[in-house]
Amino acid sequence: MTMLVLLGFAMIATFLYLVMSKRVVPVAALILVPVVFGLLAGGGLELADDITESIEDVAPTAALLFFAITFFGIMIDVGLFDPLIRAILRVVDHDPAKIVVGTALLATIVSLDGDGSTTFIIVTSAFLPIYLRLGMSPVVLTCVAATANGVLNTVPWGGSTARAAAALKVSPIDIFVPMIPAIAAGLLATLVFAHLLGRGERRRLGTVELRQGVLRPRDTTASAKTTTSGTSTTPGTPAAGTGTAAVAVVTGPSAAGPVSEPAADHVLISPDGSINRPHARPKLWWLNLALTLAVMTFLVEGTIEPAVLFFVAVAVALILNFPRVAEQRDQLQAHASSVVGVVGMVFAATVLTGVLSGSGMVDAMANWLVGVIPDSLGAHFPVITGLLSIPMTFFTSNDAFYFGMLPVLNETASHYGVTPVEMARASLVGQPLHQSSPIVASFLLLVGLAKVDLGDHHRRTIWRAVVVGLIMLGVGGLTLAFPL
């Protein structure tokens, strides 16, 4: 028993080291590390049977993720959400408070496809030119965009939910639906923070009027050169590469250089509000809306298996919007990278979960933890897991936390009557902060496009993202998504 405990923790530590040090991609680490330690634990060819059984358990989850990511990718490509995006851009006008709230709303909408990179490209291309022309701090944009995207990373096809479902062999829909009130509370908290940040920008800048190539402050006393979080603005200063529009320039020791707009190949929304959508299908908008609403209704209702539901939805969406076979093939290929990354990771995780359970390591580790944890804390394991997820998913990858730590925490919690799906729900509350982690590639894309210094972003974002996560944890417990 002691040997299994030591091998189990050594396997997890090795996996964490390889993933965190980026010596091996997570998919390879998920496969090779468990195989090696499984053989050391005395497993032989029977390891293959354990892994095969684990594959059978997660196959429906992998199928759901494959087709859900594809479906929402198609809906974005055909312009289903474009009217809402244009409405947000019209409503924000030139009021900094409205602009920041609009940034959070747009990040929320686009995050529905579960792809952080797509979200950040669209948000920066839509709002960064506005921020720069009004002299607003791009740090505010990255703060609200990253936090909002983190909250929505909990959708069933999002990266965190997919990993939790694969690690604990539960349905992503069963994880998601009871967490809807907590997710809604997290989004509301993000919007409140966005409004407060926008009001702060309004006080700093005063109300401004944007005209062709000129930034004219209506309140001249508030438009003097000021500095906030290392960002200074000078009304009427020409922007590099943007004609004669005003621009915010980062100064000070942590400056990242002059702030510029996204590169041309990333600009999906032009400064005049027009959306560059080559595959838009405006004449089919109502049909696409009806299809999406029907999918979401059946998804929540639960009368049809989620994987089967998205099978049909993707087939209908392809034929409806792209009658030519070549166009249908192009759409599938356009979203292939997102699909392969997530689904490949889910299947690779079956090796880790199969070896952990088949070798007896997870039982031995859980029994050891039960012996050292006071009984009074046992019933509160979901809260403990939620609290751990906030710092752990910031300092480590989602792969490391969900595949390395969560299975052991879950097995330990099972001794106190806590179910795997409850543990999976609680483990999601760290995602608002996770999306600001420097080890997240999509976040690095966001700060790169906005030319924001990491230190400036973290000073503005970390405590707010932690508060959002704690609100989600509290609301999740109060709405019985998991026991407090």
Short mmCIF file of C-alpha atoms in Angstrom, two decimals:
data_model
loop_
_atom_site.label_atom_id
_atom_site.label_comp_id
_atom_site.label_asym_id
_atom_site.label_seq_id
_atom_site.Cartn_x
_atom_site.Cartn_y
_atom_site.Cartn_z
CA MET A 1 0.00 0.00 0.00
CA THR A 2 2.78 2.43 0.91
CA MET A 3 4.55 1.65 -2.36
CA LEU A 4 1.40 2.44 -4.36
CA VAL A 5 1.01 5.76 -2.52
CA LEU A 6 4.61 6.72 -3.26
CA LEU A 7 4.33 5.66 -6.91
CA GLY A 8 1.04 7.54 -7.28
CA PHE A 9 2.37 10.81 -5.94
CA ALA A 10 5.62 10.36 -7.86
CA MET A 11 3.64 9.84 -11.07
CA ILE A 12 1.61 13.00 -10.50
CA ALA A 13 4.73 14.98 -9.57
CA THR A 14 6.50 13.78 -12.73
CA PHE A 15 3.49 14.67 -14.86
CA LEU A 16 3.23 18.13 -13.27
CA TYR A 17 6.95 18.76 -13.76
CA LEU A 18 6.95 17.76 -17.42
CA VAL A 19 3.86 19.82 -18.22
CA MET A 20 4.81 22.92 -16.20
CA SER A 21 8.38 22.95 -17.48
CA LYS A 22 7.05 22.51 -21.04
CA ARG A 23 9.46 19.66 -21.69
CA VAL A 24 6.66 17.51 -23.10
CA VAL A 25 3.28 18.40 -24.57
CA PRO A 26 0.38 17.41 -22.25
CA VAL A 27 -0.92 14.73 -24.63
CA ALA A 28 2.42 12.88 -24.60
CA ALA A 29 2.81 13.29 -20.83
CA LEU A 30 -0.71 11.97 -20.24
CA ILE A 31 0.18 8.82 -22.15
CA LEU A 32 3.81 7.99 -21.39
CA VAL A 33 4.09 8.91 -17.71
CA PRO A 34 1.17 6.69 -16.55
CA VAL A 35 2.38 3.78 -18.70
CA VAL A 36 5.86 3.90 -17.14
CA PHE A 37 4.57 4.15 -13.57
CA GLY A 38 1.88 1.56 -14.23
CA LEU A 39 4.56 -0.91 -15.26
CA LEU A 40 6.59 -0.03 -12.15
CA ALA A 41 3.49 -0.74 -10.05
CA GLY A 42 3.41 -4.29 -11.40
CA GLY A 43 0.96 -3.81 -14.23
CA GLY A 44 1.50 -5.67 -17.47
CA LEU A 45 -0.67 -6.24 -20.49
CA GLU A 46 -3.73 -5.76 -18.29
CA LEU A 47 -2.97 -2.04 -18.35
CA ALA A 48 -4.31 -2.04 -21.90
CA ASP A 49 -7.64 -3.40 -20.64
CA ASP A 50 -7.85 -0.67 -17.98
CA ILE A 51 -7.13 2.02 -20.58
CA THR A 52 -9.66 0.57 -23.03
CA GLU A 53 -12.34 0.62 -20.34
CA SER A 54 -11.48 4.24 -19.61
CA ILE A 55 -11.74 5.11 -23.31
CA GLU A 56 -15.25 3.66 -23.42
CA ASP A 57 -16.25 5.83 -20.47
CA VAL A 58 -15.15 9.13 -22.05
CA ALA A 59 -16.11 8.44 -25.68
CA PRO A 60 -19.49 10.25 -25.38
CA THR A 61 -17.73 13.26 -23.85
CA ALA A 62 -15.18 13.37 -26.66
CA ALA A 63 -17.94 13.13 -29.26
CA LEU A 64 -19.85 15.98 -27.60
CA LEU A 65 -16.78 18.21 -27.54
CA PHE A 66 -15.90 17.44 -31.17
CA PHE A 67 -19.27 18.48 -32.55
CA ALA A 68 -20.10 21.26 -30.05
CA ILE A 69 -16.89 23.15 -30.85
CA THR A 70 -17.56 22.71 -34.56
CA PHE A 71 -21.19 23.85 -34.26
CA PHE A 72 -20.47 27.09 -32.42
CA GLY A 73 -17.51 27.76 -34.69
CA ILE A 74 -19.84 27.52 -37.69
CA MET A 75 -22.42 29.80 -36.07
CA ILE A 76 -19.78 32.47 -35.47
CA ASP A 77 -18.45 32.12 -39.02
CA VAL A 78 -21.90 32.56 -40.58
CA GLY A 79 -22.52 35.70 -38.53
CA LEU A 80 -25.20 34.54 -36.08
CA PHE A 81 -23.84 36.80 -33.33
CA ASP A 82 -22.88 39.72 -35.58
CA PRO A 83 -26.10 41.76 -35.04
CA LEU A 84 -25.53 41.57 -31.29
CA ILE A 85 -21.88 42.58 -31.73
CA ARG A 86 -22.90 45.58 -33.87
CA ALA A 87 -25.58 46.53 -31.33
CA ILE A 88 -23.00 46.54 -28.53
CA LEU A 89 -20.65 48.70 -30.58
CA ARG A 90 -23.47 51.19 -31.30
CA VAL A 91 -24.64 51.38 -27.70
CA VAL A 92 -21.21 52.01 -26.15
CA ASP A 93 -20.92 55.33 -28.05
CA HIS A 94 -17.95 57.23 -26.57
CA ASP A 95 -18.73 56.77 -22.88
CA PRO A 96 -15.78 54.94 -21.24
CA ALA A 97 -18.10 53.18 -18.77
CA LYS A 98 -20.28 51.82 -21.58
CA ILE A 99 -17.24 50.88 -23.63
CA VAL A 100 -15.75 48.74 -20.87
CA VAL A 101 -19.09 47.03 -20.15
CA GLY A 102 -19.46 46.46 -23.90
CA THR A 103 -16.02 44.85 -23.92
CA ALA A 104 -17.12 42.40 -21.23
CA LEU A 105 -20.38 41.64 -23.05
CA LEU A 106 -18.65 41.01 -26.35
CA ALA A 107 -16.06 38.75 -24.69
CA THR A 108 -18.92 36.83 -23.06
CA ILE A 109 -20.79 36.31 -26.33
CA VAL A 110 -17.81 35.22 -28.39
CA SER A 111 -16.58 32.93 -25.60
CA LEU A 112 -19.54 30.65 -26.27
CA ASP A 113 -17.43 28.70 -28.76
CA GLY A 114 -14.98 27.77 -25.98
CA ASP A 115 -11.95 29.15 -27.86
CA GLY A 116 -10.04 31.84 -25.99
CA SER A 117 -7.87 32.82 -28.94
CA THR A 118 -10.87 33.57 -31.17
CA THR A 119 -12.48 35.58 -28.38
CA PHE A 120 -9.44 37.74 -27.77
CA ILE A 121 -8.81 38.40 -31.45
CA ILE A 122 -12.40 39.56 -31.99
CA VAL A 123 -12.52 41.68 -28.81
CA THR A 124 -9.24 43.45 -29.48
CA SER A 125 -10.05 44.07 -33.14
CA ALA A 126 -13.44 45.54 -32.17
CA PHE A 127 -12.52 47.60 -29.12
CA LEU A 128 -8.79 48.30 -29.06
CA PRO A 129 -9.03 51.03 -31.75
CA ILE A 130 -11.77 52.70 -29.67
CA TYR A 131 -9.67 52.51 -26.49
CA LEU A 132 -6.68 54.00 -28.26
CA ARG A 133 -8.58 56.82 -29.93
CA LEU A 134 -10.22 57.81 -26.64
CA GLY A 135 -6.98 57.50 -24.69
CA MET A 136 -8.33 54.69 -22.49
CA SER A 137 -5.95 52.20 -20.90
CA PRO A 138 -5.70 48.90 -22.85
CA VAL A 139 -5.07 47.23 -19.49
CA VAL A 140 -8.77 47.69 -18.73
CA LEU A 141 -9.63 45.86 -21.96
CA THR A 142 -7.40 42.88 -21.16
CA CYS A 143 -8.67 42.76 -17.57
CA VAL A 144 -12.36 42.44 -18.41
CA ALA A 145 -11.84 40.29 -21.53
CA ALA A 146 -9.71 37.70 -19.75
CA THR A 147 -12.02 37.51 -16.72
CA ALA A 148 -15.20 37.21 -18.79
CA ASN A 149 -13.62 34.54 -20.98
CA GLY A 150 -12.56 32.63 -17.88
CA VAL A 151 -16.11 32.57 -16.53
CA LEU A 152 -17.40 31.22 -19.87
CA ASN A 153 -14.59 28.65 -20.04
CA THR A 154 -17.00 26.57 -17.93
CA VAL A 155 -19.41 25.81 -20.81
CA PRO A 156 -19.70 22.05 -21.48
CA TRP A 157 -17.34 22.24 -24.45
CA GLY A 158 -14.89 24.58 -22.72
CA GLY A 159 -11.42 23.41 -21.81
CA SER A 160 -11.88 23.22 -18.05
CA THR A 161 -15.21 21.37 -18.11
CA ALA A 162 -13.89 18.97 -20.73
CA ARG A 163 -10.90 18.13 -18.54
CA ALA A 164 -12.97 17.74 -15.37
CA ALA A 165 -15.43 15.49 -17.18
CA ALA A 166 -12.66 13.37 -18.66
CA ALA A 167 -10.74 13.10 -15.37
CA LEU A 168 -13.78 12.06 -13.30
CA LYS A 169 -15.73 10.26 -16.08
CA VAL A 170 -18.88 12.33 -15.75
CA SER A 171 -21.04 14.14 -18.29
CA PRO A 172 -20.11 17.76 -19.11
CA ILE A 173 -23.81 18.60 -19.23
CA ASP A 174 -24.32 17.21 -15.72
CA ILE A 175 -21.47 19.44 -14.58
CA PHE A 176 -22.71 22.55 -16.37
CA VAL A 177 -26.47 22.80 -15.86
CA PRO A 178 -26.48 23.04 -12.01
CA MET A 179 -23.63 25.55 -12.27
CA ILE A 180 -25.64 27.98 -14.44
CA PRO A 181 -26.62 30.21 -11.45
CA ALA A 182 -22.97 30.36 -10.32
CA ILE A 183 -21.78 31.15 -13.84
CA ALA A 184 -24.46 33.86 -14.17
CA ALA A 185 -23.31 35.34 -10.85
CA GLY A 186 -19.71 35.31 -12.09
CA LEU A 187 -20.71 37.14 -15.27
CA LEU A 188 -22.71 39.68 -13.28
CA ALA A 189 -19.73 40.30 -11.00
CA THR A 190 -17.52 40.74 -14.07
CA LEU A 191 -19.94 43.30 -15.52
CA VAL A 192 -20.00 45.19 -12.21
CA PHE A 193 -16.22 45.34 -12.18
CA ALA A 194 -16.27 46.42 -15.83
CA HIS A 195 -18.66 49.27 -15.02
CA LEU A 196 -16.51 50.42 -12.10
CA LEU A 197 -13.37 50.27 -14.23
CA GLY A 198 -15.15 52.25 -16.93
CA ARG A 199 -16.22 54.90 -14.45
CA GLY A 200 -12.61 55.14 -13.32
CA GLU A 201 -11.54 55.74 -16.93
CA ARG A 202 -14.30 58.33 -17.30
CA ARG A 203 -13.06 60.22 -14.26
CA ARG A 204 -9.49 60.04 -15.52
CA LEU A 205 -10.26 61.25 -19.03
CA GLY A 206 -13.46 63.23 -18.73
CA THR A 207 -16.16 62.87 -21.37
CA VAL A 208 -14.59 62.91 -24.81
CA GLU A 209 -15.83 63.51 -28.31
CA LEU A 210 -14.37 61.43 -31.10
CA ARG A 211 -14.22 63.12 -34.51
CA GLN A 212 -12.40 62.22 -37.66
CA GLY A 213 -8.75 61.95 -36.66
CA VAL A 214 -9.08 64.27 -33.64
CA LEU A 215 -9.70 63.60 -29.96
CA ARG A 216 -11.55 66.61 -28.53
CA PRO A 217 -12.12 66.62 -24.75
CA ARG A 218 -15.37 68.24 -23.67
CA ASP A 219 -14.02 68.64 -20.13
CA THR A 220 -10.67 70.34 -20.63
CA THR A 221 -9.78 70.16 -16.93
CA ALA A 222 -9.90 66.37 -17.05
CA SER A 223 -7.99 65.97 -20.27
CA ALA A 224 -4.57 67.07 -19.11
CA LYS A 225 -1.78 64.61 -19.39
CA THR A 226 -2.32 61.96 -16.70
CA THR A 227 -0.79 58.67 -15.86
CA THR A 228 -2.66 55.59 -14.70
CA SER A 229 -1.03 52.19 -14.32
CA GLY A 230 1.87 53.32 -16.44
CA THR A 231 -0.32 54.66 -19.26
CA SER A 232 -0.22 58.33 -20.28
CA THR A 233 -2.48 60.09 -22.75
CA THR A 234 -1.97 63.29 -24.62
CA PRO A 235 -5.03 64.63 -26.48
CA GLY A 236 -4.41 65.18 -30.15
CA THR A 237 -1.18 63.18 -30.25
CA PRO A 238 -0.87 61.29 -33.52
CA ALA A 239 -0.90 57.53 -33.27
CA ALA A 240 1.79 55.50 -34.89
CA GLY A 241 0.32 53.66 -37.81
CA THR A 242 -3.22 55.01 -37.28
CA GLY A 243 -3.28 58.27 -39.19
CA THR A 244 -3.95 61.24 -36.95
CA ALA A 245 -6.02 59.52 -34.28
CA ALA A 246 -5.01 59.86 -30.62
CA VAL A 247 -3.19 57.00 -28.97
CA ALA A 248 -2.27 55.87 -25.48
CA VAL A 249 1.47 55.39 -25.03
CA VAL A 250 2.84 53.12 -22.31
CA THR A 251 5.56 54.80 -20.31
CA GLY A 252 7.66 54.06 -17.27
CA PRO A 253 10.03 51.22 -16.45
CA SER A 254 7.55 48.49 -17.40
CA ALA A 255 6.61 49.99 -20.73
CA ALA A 256 6.03 47.65 -23.61
CA GLY A 257 6.53 50.42 -26.15
CA PRO A 258 3.91 52.37 -28.11
CA VAL A 259 0.52 50.73 -28.15
CA SER A 260 -0.61 49.80 -31.62
CA GLU A 261 -3.73 48.31 -33.09
CA PRO A 262 -3.89 44.60 -33.97
CA ALA A 263 -2.08 43.50 -37.08
CA ALA A 264 -4.12 43.58 -40.27
CA ASP A 265 -4.55 39.82 -40.37
CA HIS A 266 -6.16 39.91 -36.91
CA VAL A 267 -8.63 42.74 -37.60
CA LEU A 268 -12.01 41.06 -37.87
CA ILE A 269 -13.94 44.24 -37.03
CA SER A 270 -12.90 47.49 -38.69
CA PRO A 271 -12.95 50.85 -36.88
CA ASP A 272 -16.22 51.84 -38.59
CA GLY A 273 -17.96 48.83 -37.03
CA SER A 274 -18.21 46.68 -40.14
CA ILE A 275 -17.45 43.01 -39.54
CA ASN A 276 -15.18 41.20 -41.95
CA ARG A 277 -17.03 37.90 -42.21
CA PRO A 278 -16.43 36.22 -45.60
CA HIS A 279 -18.77 33.31 -44.79
CA ALA A 280 -21.62 35.39 -43.37
CA ARG A 281 -25.13 34.20 -44.26
CA PRO A 282 -27.42 37.16 -43.40
CA LYS A 283 -30.37 35.71 -45.35
CA LEU A 284 -30.23 32.57 -43.20
CA TRP A 285 -29.89 34.42 -39.90
CA TRP A 286 -33.34 33.53 -38.57
CA LEU A 287 -32.92 29.87 -39.48
CA ASN A 288 -29.54 29.72 -37.76
CA LEU A 289 -31.00 31.43 -34.70
CA ALA A 290 -33.88 28.94 -34.56
CA LEU A 291 -31.44 26.04 -34.88
CA THR A 292 -29.20 27.36 -32.09
CA LEU A 293 -32.12 28.04 -29.74
CA ALA A 294 -33.48 24.55 -30.38
CA VAL A 295 -30.08 23.03 -29.62
CA MET A 296 -29.72 25.00 -26.38
CA THR A 297 -33.28 24.12 -25.30
CA PHE A 298 -32.81 20.38 -25.80
CA LEU A 299 -29.37 20.60 -24.24
CA VAL A 300 -30.73 21.99 -20.98
CA GLU A 301 -33.87 19.86 -21.06
CA GLY A 302 -31.84 16.69 -21.32
CA THR A 303 -34.27 14.55 -23.34
CA ILE A 304 -31.69 13.90 -26.07
CA GLU A 305 -28.13 12.76 -25.47
CA PRO A 306 -25.89 15.86 -25.90
CA ALA A 307 -23.51 14.12 -28.32
CA VAL A 308 -26.37 12.98 -30.55
CA LEU A 309 -27.90 16.45 -30.40
CA PHE A 310 -24.73 18.11 -31.68
CA PHE A 311 -24.24 15.38 -34.31
CA VAL A 312 -27.52 16.44 -35.89
CA ALA A 313 -26.93 20.16 -35.29
CA VAL A 314 -23.57 20.18 -37.09
CA ALA A 315 -24.96 18.24 -40.05
CA VAL A 316 -27.93 20.61 -40.40
CA ALA A 317 -25.73 23.71 -39.97
CA LEU A 318 -23.32 22.55 -42.67
CA ILE A 319 -25.99 21.70 -45.24
CA LEU A 320 -28.07 24.78 -44.44
CA ASN A 321 -25.25 27.30 -44.75
CA PHE A 322 -22.81 25.60 -47.13
CA PRO A 323 -24.59 23.68 -49.90
CA ARG A 324 -21.34 22.87 -51.73
CA VAL A 325 -19.27 19.93 -50.55
CA ALA A 326 -16.02 21.92 -50.85
CA GLU A 327 -17.43 24.63 -48.54
CA GLN A 328 -18.53 22.03 -46.00
CA ARG A 329 -15.07 20.49 -46.06
CA ASP A 330 -13.46 23.90 -45.59
CA GLN A 331 -15.61 24.59 -42.53
CA LEU A 332 -14.64 21.31 -40.89
CA GLN A 333 -10.98 22.01 -41.59
CA ALA A 334 -11.26 25.57 -40.28
CA HIS A 335 -12.16 24.31 -36.81
CA ALA A 336 -10.00 21.19 -36.88
CA SER A 337 -7.17 22.62 -34.76
CA SER A 338 -9.50 23.50 -31.88
CA VAL A 339 -11.21 20.13 -32.08
CA VAL A 340 -8.04 18.05 -32.26
CA GLY A 341 -6.44 19.90 -29.35
CA VAL A 342 -9.35 19.30 -26.98
CA VAL A 343 -10.53 15.86 -28.10
CA GLY A 344 -6.98 14.51 -28.37
CA MET A 345 -6.33 15.65 -24.82
CA VAL A 346 -9.51 13.93 -23.58
CA PHE A 347 -8.57 10.60 -25.13
CA ALA A 348 -4.96 10.87 -23.91
CA ALA A 349 -6.30 11.44 -20.39
CA THR A 350 -7.89 7.99 -20.45
CA VAL A 351 -4.41 6.51 -20.06
CA LEU A 352 -3.83 8.44 -16.83
CA THR A 353 -7.26 7.71 -15.35
CA GLY A 354 -7.13 4.08 -16.47
CA VAL A 355 -3.74 3.45 -14.86
CA LEU A 356 -4.65 5.34 -11.68
CA SER A 357 -7.75 3.24 -11.12
CA GLY A 358 -6.57 -0.08 -12.55
CA SER A 359 -3.29 -0.15 -10.60
CA GLY A 360 -4.98 0.77 -7.33
CA MET A 361 -2.87 3.94 -6.95
CA VAL A 362 -5.80 6.31 -6.62
CA ASP A 363 -7.44 4.18 -3.90
CA ALA A 364 -4.18 3.96 -1.96
CA MET A 365 -3.56 7.71 -2.22
CA ALA A 366 -7.13 8.53 -1.21
CA ASN A 367 -6.99 6.22 1.82
CA TRP A 368 -3.76 7.90 2.89
CA LEU A 369 -5.32 11.36 2.57
CA VAL A 370 -8.39 10.26 4.53
CA GLY A 371 -6.10 9.25 7.35
CA VAL A 372 -4.42 12.66 7.55
CA ILE A 373 -7.42 14.96 6.94
CA PRO A 374 -9.62 15.75 9.97
CA ASP A 375 -13.10 14.25 9.71
CA SER A 376 -14.62 17.68 10.33
CA LEU A 377 -13.28 18.87 6.97
CA GLY A 378 -14.33 15.85 4.93
CA ALA A 379 -17.82 17.07 4.05
CA HIS A 380 -16.39 20.39 2.86
CA PHE A 381 -14.14 18.87 0.21
CA PRO A 382 -15.90 20.63 -2.71
CA VAL A 383 -15.20 24.02 -1.09
CA ILE A 384 -11.60 23.00 -0.41
CA THR A 385 -11.26 21.92 -4.04
CA GLY A 386 -12.79 25.18 -5.27
CA LEU A 387 -10.43 27.23 -3.14
CA LEU A 388 -7.45 25.18 -4.35
CA SER A 389 -8.49 25.59 -7.99
CA ILE A 390 -8.10 29.38 -7.85
CA PRO A 391 -4.33 29.51 -7.21
CA MET A 392 -3.50 26.09 -8.68
CA THR A 393 -4.98 26.75 -12.12
CA PHE A 394 -3.13 30.08 -12.19
CA PHE A 395 0.29 28.67 -11.32
CA THR A 396 -0.19 25.36 -13.14
CA SER A 397 -1.97 24.37 -16.32
CA ASN A 398 -5.51 23.04 -16.46
CA ASP A 399 -4.03 19.70 -17.49
CA ALA A 400 -1.89 19.55 -14.37
CA PHE A 401 -4.74 20.42 -12.01
CA TYR A 402 -7.60 18.44 -13.55
CA PHE A 403 -5.62 15.32 -14.44
CA GLY A 404 -2.97 15.43 -11.74
CA MET A 405 -4.78 16.64 -8.61
CA LEU A 406 -8.54 16.39 -9.11
CA PRO A 407 -8.77 12.56 -9.36
CA VAL A 408 -7.02 12.16 -6.00
CA LEU A 409 -9.13 14.87 -4.36
CA ASN A 410 -12.25 13.25 -5.79
CA GLU A 411 -11.40 9.77 -4.53
CA THR A 412 -10.71 11.20 -1.09
CA ALA A 413 -14.00 13.14 -1.12
CA SER A 414 -15.91 9.98 -2.02
CA HIS A 415 -15.17 8.64 1.46
CA TYR A 416 -17.27 11.49 2.83
CA GLY A 417 -20.23 11.03 0.49
CA VAL A 418 -19.28 13.69 -2.06
CA THR A 419 -20.02 12.65 -5.66
CA PRO A 420 -17.61 13.08 -8.59
CA VAL A 421 -19.93 15.48 -10.42
CA GLU A 422 -20.07 17.75 -7.35
CA MET A 423 -16.29 17.81 -7.18
CA ALA A 424 -16.11 18.59 -10.90
CA ARG A 425 -18.46 21.57 -10.50
CA ALA A 426 -16.51 23.03 -7.60
CA SER A 427 -13.24 22.65 -9.49
CA LEU A 428 -14.37 25.14 -12.16
CA VAL A 429 -14.44 28.27 -10.02
CA GLY A 430 -10.75 29.02 -10.56
CA GLN A 431 -11.23 29.69 -14.28
CA PRO A 432 -11.74 33.50 -14.09
CA LEU A 433 -8.19 33.78 -12.75
CA HIS A 434 -6.79 30.94 -14.87
CA GLN A 435 -7.39 32.91 -18.07
CA SER A 436 -4.91 35.54 -16.82
CA SER A 437 -2.18 32.97 -16.19
CA PRO A 438 1.07 33.59 -18.08
CA ILE A 439 1.14 29.90 -19.01
CA VAL A 440 -2.09 30.21 -21.03
CA ALA A 441 -1.28 30.72 -24.71
CA SER A 442 -4.50 32.56 -25.57
CA PHE A 443 -3.89 35.04 -22.75
CA LEU A 444 -0.43 35.78 -24.10
CA LEU A 445 -2.09 36.45 -27.46
CA LEU A 446 -4.44 38.92 -25.75
CA VAL A 447 -1.73 40.95 -24.04
CA GLY A 448 0.37 40.75 -27.20
CA LEU A 449 -2.36 42.21 -29.38
CA ALA A 450 -3.10 44.94 -26.84
CA LYS A 451 0.62 45.55 -26.13
CA VAL A 452 -0.04 45.39 -22.38
CA ASP A 453 2.66 44.67 -19.80
CA LEU A 454 1.98 41.51 -17.79
CA GLY A 455 2.67 43.27 -14.50
CA ASP A 456 0.18 46.04 -15.30
CA HIS A 457 -2.44 43.47 -16.24
CA HIS A 458 -1.97 41.36 -13.14
CA ARG A 459 -2.06 44.32 -10.78
CA ARG A 460 -5.42 45.32 -12.26
CA THR A 461 -6.87 41.83 -12.69
CA ILE A 462 -5.79 39.25 -10.11
CA TRP A 463 -7.80 40.42 -7.12
CA ARG A 464 -10.89 41.04 -9.24
CA ALA A 465 -10.69 37.58 -10.83
CA VAL A 466 -10.26 36.01 -7.38
CA VAL A 467 -13.40 37.79 -6.14
CA VAL A 468 -15.34 36.56 -9.18
CA GLY A 469 -14.18 32.99 -8.48
CA LEU A 470 -15.19 33.23 -4.82
CA ILE A 471 -18.62 34.55 -5.82
CA MET A 472 -19.06 31.57 -8.14
CA LEU A 473 -18.00 29.24 -5.32
CA GLY A 474 -20.46 30.79 -2.88
CA VAL A 475 -23.39 30.85 -5.29
CA GLY A 476 -22.65 27.30 -6.43
CA GLY A 477 -22.84 26.10 -2.84
CA LEU A 478 -25.98 28.09 -2.06
CA THR A 479 -27.76 26.74 -5.15
CA LEU A 480 -26.76 23.16 -4.21
CA ALA A 481 -24.48 22.55 -7.18
CA PHE A 482 -22.17 21.09 -4.54
CA PRO A 483 -22.30 20.91 -0.71
CA LEU A 484 -20.81 23.73 1.31
#
